[in-house]
Amino acid sequence: MAEHMLLRMRYIGFEEFEEWLHTSVNSVLEEIAAKNGKSAVAIFPVNKPFIHKFNKDKEIKLPSDSSGRIAHSLKNIERDLPKHVELTPRLDSMRKRKVRNIIFVDDFVGTGDRFINSWESSVSSTIKSWCSFGWCKIWFLTFAAHQSGIKKILKNIHSLEMSRIRVNLSINKSFMLKNSGMESVLRKYGSVIGPENQVMGYGGLATPIVFQYGAPNNLPLIFWQGSAGNSRKRWRPLFPNRSISSEVYPLFNEDLAKIAMPEELWTSGHYQLALNFMDAVSGYGQEQHQLLLILTLLSKKRTIEEIKDLLVLPGNNFDALLRQLKISGVIDENATLTRFAHDIIARLGRKREKRVTIREEKFYFPSSFSGFRREA
């Protein structure tokens, strides 16, 4: 069960994150330019002392905080940004340049507390007043987010509107919390290494996402929290203290979901299809096995939201898969399976007969026997 959880989790590599960041920032800048022209824009990573007066603690950041990584990534793309866009400017600079749009960037939103606390403790009251009077607009970009965290942010930061939030990968509820077997494993072993209210990670979210530069604290405890004790009983997590060892880098480069596919098919009741998939696993590409899983889960009356949470895919990628299924004629506009889809599932789920090729018998005549040579 633990292995299946690890296979189904989403691993975000350096390259994927950098590509998303570059694309998302430029997309928002284009949207701002279309409405306001080349007006001044400020960009800040969340949870870094971003709007401040000069002080000796300027560069201090919290331990195990991903904002340092985000700031580094933003610095890399700063060279390609237009001159009217400034990264982490001071308050005086923002006032002088008459900044009208501020973009906050984060990698992940769990409970939403990080952004809320940063807004309350680090953002200048002057900036907040600009926003309250409507002189300045706030934008928020994040690679992944729990929907509950986004709702909490909107409730606490009134200057931010949903129309100016961009989430690449949205999570309604972790698949680990929807599976009773997985939840039991997490609670059984997590309670040994930490308090009961922390076994599902911070906020009880059981986040299924890990970044190559660090794991969020919303990840279930058994994956990152070690335990004290002798060498035999000590718990050794895969991501100790949320760090990512180079030994687990292959997790970020392989299609692990395909390995987990047979068990998903089996648990959904498609037993023969699961066996057939194992026999032909090499013939399925990443997109093919994703399409097949969506079809089989829809046939078991699983909702689109449930399937999306299980696949842990960015919204654009998941929507593209649904469009492909609609174009192929296997689901209708309401995501209901067509007769064609049922035929496909039935055909793939048929028991395959093993073909045995019998070679044609040929008579053998020895050339000699007991010393006597056979005449031609």
XYZ file of C-alpha atoms in Angstrom:
376
model
C 0.000 0.000 0.000
C 2.827 2.395 0.910
C 4.559 1.600 -2.379
C 1.359 2.303 -4.301
C 1.039 5.689 -2.597
C 4.578 6.588 -3.615
C 3.912 5.529 -7.207
C 0.754 7.637 -7.415
C 2.270 10.787 -5.914
C 3.309 13.678 -8.160
C 7.012 14.503 -8.373
C 7.837 17.962 -9.728
C 11.323 18.176 -11.216
C 13.515 21.261 -11.541
C 12.869 21.608 -15.259
C 9.085 21.333 -14.981
C 8.942 23.967 -12.251
C 11.245 26.393 -14.067
C 9.259 26.026 -17.285
C 5.983 26.683 -15.475
C 7.406 29.743 -13.704
C 8.733 31.329 -16.887
C 5.521 30.657 -18.824
C 3.173 31.803 -16.056
C 4.990 35.040 -15.252
C 5.126 36.043 -18.915
C 1.474 35.118 -19.412
C 0.349 37.397 -16.570
C 2.629 40.211 -17.776
C 1.034 39.969 -21.228
C -2.425 40.113 -19.651
C -1.461 43.188 -17.618
C 0.077 44.880 -20.665
C -3.084 44.247 -22.693
C -5.121 46.170 -20.123
C -2.703 48.761 -18.751
C 0.074 49.036 -21.303
C 3.658 49.070 -20.039
C 2.826 50.216 -16.510
C 5.273 49.342 -13.730
C 4.984 45.830 -12.280
C 6.623 44.388 -9.149
C 7.245 40.669 -8.573
C 7.882 39.049 -5.175
C 8.323 35.473 -3.950
C 5.994 34.621 -1.073
C 7.466 34.303 2.436
C 10.558 36.352 1.762
C 10.998 39.782 3.462
C 9.826 41.464 0.283
C 8.569 45.012 0.975
C 10.770 46.539 3.646
C 13.122 49.281 4.683
C 16.822 48.492 4.665
C 17.825 46.382 7.675
C 20.560 43.997 8.670
C 18.191 41.018 8.516
C 17.204 41.713 4.910
C 18.432 38.418 3.505
C 17.389 36.140 6.376
C 14.786 33.545 5.477
C 13.145 30.752 7.396
C 14.790 27.293 7.384
C 13.323 24.714 4.992
C 11.570 27.550 3.193
C 11.093 27.215 -0.551
C 10.968 30.983 -1.119
C 14.744 30.978 -1.538
C 14.430 28.593 -4.450
C 11.620 30.661 -5.988
C 13.645 33.860 -5.598
C 16.581 32.167 -7.332
C 14.348 31.009 -10.194
C 12.845 34.470 -10.566
C 16.347 35.927 -10.686
C 17.138 33.640 -13.604
C 14.211 34.909 -15.665
C 14.707 38.552 -14.631
C 17.106 39.061 -17.537
C 14.282 38.364 -19.989
C 11.750 40.618 -18.270
C 10.793 44.022 -19.732
C 12.336 47.107 -18.131
C 9.040 48.164 -16.564
C 9.033 44.934 -14.502
C 11.126 44.885 -11.335
C 11.953 41.986 -9.054
C 11.628 42.581 -5.267
C 11.824 46.410 -5.426
C 11.915 48.614 -2.328
C 8.955 50.695 -1.280
C 10.574 53.963 -2.428
C 11.204 52.485 -5.867
C 7.615 51.272 -6.134
C 6.301 54.706 -5.199
C 8.605 56.453 -7.675
C 7.748 54.091 -10.532
C 4.028 54.167 -9.646
C 3.611 50.410 -9.521
C 0.025 49.437 -10.289
C 0.363 45.639 -10.325
C 2.120 43.352 -7.837
C 2.656 39.670 -8.610
C 3.300 37.256 -5.742
C 4.763 33.881 -6.676
C 4.723 30.655 -4.667
C 5.379 27.020 -5.472
C 2.673 25.475 -3.335
C -0.361 26.391 -1.247
C -1.495 23.972 1.447
C -3.538 25.616 4.171
C -2.797 29.098 2.805
C -1.192 30.192 6.081
C 2.177 31.028 4.546
C 0.860 33.661 2.156
C -1.564 35.048 4.749
C 1.164 35.388 7.385
C 3.534 36.967 4.867
C 0.878 39.467 3.825
C 0.073 40.405 7.407
C 3.626 40.617 8.728
C 5.784 41.654 5.787
C 3.747 43.809 3.435
C 3.963 47.524 4.120
C 0.791 49.248 5.344
C 1.364 51.737 2.537
C 1.066 48.964 -0.050
C -2.063 47.656 1.634
C -3.631 51.110 1.490
C -2.810 51.385 -2.217
C -4.622 48.090 -2.737
C -7.631 48.990 -0.578
C -8.141 52.201 -2.552
C -7.895 50.281 -5.820
C -4.717 52.004 -6.973
C -2.771 48.749 -7.026
C -3.838 45.217 -8.023
C -2.545 42.002 -6.503
C -1.848 38.871 -8.551
C -0.934 35.441 -7.206
C 0.789 32.581 -9.053
C 1.386 29.127 -7.621
C 2.391 25.842 -9.205
C 0.051 23.740 -7.058
C -2.595 24.456 -4.438
C -5.251 22.835 -2.320
C -8.563 24.504 -3.079
C -9.244 24.926 0.639
C -6.028 26.953 0.956
C -6.981 29.263 -1.913
C -10.389 29.878 -0.314
C -8.719 30.763 2.981
C -6.358 33.198 1.250
C -9.250 34.953 -0.479
C -11.107 35.200 2.826
C -8.148 36.834 4.593
C -6.582 38.947 1.831
C -9.422 41.107 0.572
C -7.298 42.878 -2.033
C -6.922 39.613 -3.955
C -9.614 38.324 -6.305
C -10.043 34.840 -7.756
C -9.796 36.268 -11.279
C -6.181 37.232 -10.550
C -5.088 33.872 -9.133
C -3.324 31.371 -11.386
C -3.030 27.771 -10.148
C -1.319 25.240 -12.374
C -2.272 22.103 -10.426
C -5.377 22.305 -8.232
C -6.164 19.691 -5.553
C -9.658 19.266 -4.201
C -8.835 16.415 -1.792
C -5.790 14.148 -1.659
C -6.363 10.671 -3.083
C -4.720 9.284 0.072
C -7.616 10.611 2.150
C -10.156 9.027 -0.207
C -8.687 5.537 0.141
C -9.421 3.898 3.502
C -6.508 1.476 3.150
C -4.010 4.251 2.477
C -5.363 6.358 5.320
C -5.066 3.414 7.722
C -1.415 2.881 6.802
C -0.612 6.565 7.227
C -2.269 6.686 10.647
C -0.854 3.386 11.898
C 2.794 4.213 11.221
C 2.506 7.979 11.488
C 1.206 7.799 15.051
C 4.421 6.024 16.059
C 6.644 8.902 14.968
C 4.469 11.927 15.728
C 1.262 13.260 17.318
C -2.012 11.915 15.964
C -3.064 15.331 14.671
C 0.098 15.599 12.547
C 0.240 12.211 10.809
C -1.382 13.596 7.635
C 1.011 16.526 7.500
C 0.394 20.149 8.356
C -3.290 20.964 8.123
C -4.190 17.279 7.742
C -4.033 17.597 3.950
C -1.932 14.504 3.097
C -0.499 16.399 0.150
C 0.483 14.107 -2.770
C 3.117 16.474 -4.199
C 6.914 16.558 -3.810
C 9.272 19.084 -5.410
C 12.785 18.096 -6.385
C 14.219 20.852 -4.176
C 12.131 19.922 -1.117
C 8.949 18.323 0.180
C 6.125 20.447 1.657
C 5.269 19.973 5.333
C 1.725 19.044 4.267
C 3.093 15.694 3.081
C 2.104 12.766 5.358
C 4.495 12.375 8.263
C 5.811 8.907 7.398
C 7.446 10.250 4.236
C 9.617 12.915 5.882
C 9.690 12.625 9.683
C 12.213 10.288 11.304
C 11.953 8.789 14.776
C 14.303 8.326 17.711
C 15.319 4.893 18.936
C 17.782 2.103 18.249
C 18.874 1.166 14.741
C 16.304 -1.628 14.363
C 13.203 0.323 15.354
C 14.154 3.747 14.054
C 11.926 5.077 11.256
C 13.881 6.185 8.195
C 11.712 8.308 5.880
C 12.284 8.636 2.142
C 12.548 12.441 2.379
C 14.238 13.079 5.771
C 13.388 16.513 7.166
C 11.719 17.220 3.780
C 15.078 17.119 1.994
C 15.532 15.398 -1.372
C 18.565 13.167 -1.735
C 20.122 12.677 -5.163
C 19.444 8.961 -4.652
C 15.716 9.567 -5.205
C 16.137 11.844 -8.235
C 14.949 9.029 -10.561
C 11.473 9.533 -9.047
C 11.295 12.848 -10.878
C 12.153 11.422 -14.290
C 10.124 8.216 -14.552
C 6.482 7.558 -15.391
C 5.683 5.924 -12.063
C 1.930 6.201 -12.602
C 2.180 3.551 -15.321
C 3.693 1.137 -12.808
C 0.758 1.807 -10.477
C -1.776 1.328 -13.274
C -2.458 -2.438 -12.851
C -3.367 -1.995 -9.187
C -5.653 0.926 -10.011
C -7.444 -1.221 -12.585
C -7.656 -4.143 -10.162
C -9.063 -2.092 -7.274
C -11.631 -0.542 -9.624
C -12.941 -4.007 -10.515
C -11.331 -4.436 -13.952
C -9.448 -7.590 -12.984
C -8.740 -9.128 -16.393
C -7.886 -5.735 -17.839
C -5.320 -5.293 -15.068
C -3.710 -8.613 -15.991
C -3.747 -7.752 -19.686
C -2.150 -4.389 -18.958
C 0.736 -6.055 -17.123
C 1.360 -8.289 -20.126
C 1.455 -5.292 -22.492
C 2.686 -2.495 -20.206
C 5.574 -1.575 -22.513
C 3.110 -0.840 -25.314
C 1.383 1.957 -23.392
C 2.697 5.506 -23.507
C 2.076 8.025 -20.733
C -0.942 9.571 -22.429
C -2.409 6.196 -23.381
C -2.477 4.776 -19.874
C -3.910 8.042 -18.529
C -6.736 7.921 -21.066
C -7.427 4.287 -20.219
C -7.553 4.994 -16.488
C -9.992 7.879 -16.985
C -12.263 5.636 -19.052
C -12.246 2.753 -16.574
C -12.893 5.034 -13.596
C -15.741 6.791 -15.400
C -17.253 3.373 -16.065
C -17.306 2.856 -12.278
C -19.190 6.136 -11.775
C -16.224 8.063 -10.401
C -16.608 11.834 -10.758
C -14.310 14.018 -12.845
C -13.082 15.749 -9.678
C -12.208 12.398 -8.061
C -10.312 11.233 -11.146
C -8.458 14.533 -11.385
C -7.326 14.242 -7.764
C -6.131 10.692 -8.393
C -4.097 11.560 -11.478
C -2.627 14.710 -9.816
C -2.276 16.479 -13.167
C -2.192 20.197 -14.021
C -5.587 21.476 -15.081
C -4.545 22.134 -18.687
C -3.163 18.611 -19.086
C -6.258 16.980 -17.618
C -8.588 19.097 -19.759
C -6.580 18.112 -22.850
C -7.124 14.428 -22.042
C -10.863 14.982 -21.684
C -10.979 16.827 -24.999
C -9.203 13.957 -26.691
C -11.716 11.472 -25.277
C -14.601 13.635 -26.524
C -13.084 14.021 -29.987
C -12.552 10.250 -30.154
C -16.220 9.698 -29.394
C -15.758 7.679 -26.207
C -17.366 10.242 -23.860
C -20.023 12.885 -24.473
C -20.134 16.516 -23.303
C -21.298 15.379 -19.853
C -18.313 13.015 -19.519
C -20.621 10.007 -19.856
C -19.242 6.923 -21.569
C -20.638 6.133 -25.012
C -21.397 2.659 -26.364
C -18.087 2.816 -28.200
C -16.241 3.331 -24.901
C -17.934 0.316 -23.298
C -16.964 -1.776 -26.310
C -13.333 -0.675 -25.990
C -13.195 -1.529 -22.280
C -14.852 -4.890 -22.912
C -12.449 -5.707 -25.739
C -9.369 -4.757 -23.685
C -10.710 -6.760 -20.760
C -11.173 -10.021 -22.600
C -9.108 -12.944 -21.479
C -6.362 -13.435 -23.970
C -5.743 -16.916 -25.279
C -2.148 -17.957 -25.332
C -1.282 -19.131 -28.794
C 0.957 -22.180 -28.965
C 2.605 -22.799 -32.312
C 3.103 -26.481 -33.040
C 5.784 -27.182 -35.552
C 4.997 -29.621 -38.324
C 6.284 -33.105 -37.497
C 9.008 -34.481 -39.739
C 9.900 -38.146 -39.806
C 13.473 -38.983 -39.003
C 15.255 -41.871 -40.678
C 18.676 -42.738 -39.226
C 21.369 -43.444 -41.788
C 22.584 -46.490 -39.843
C 21.385 -48.874 -37.156
C 23.386 -51.508 -35.162
C 26.277 -51.186 -37.565
C 24.184 -51.659 -40.701
C 23.980 -48.749 -43.043
C 20.571 -47.854 -44.479
C 20.364 -48.250 -48.233
C 19.372 -45.169 -50.182
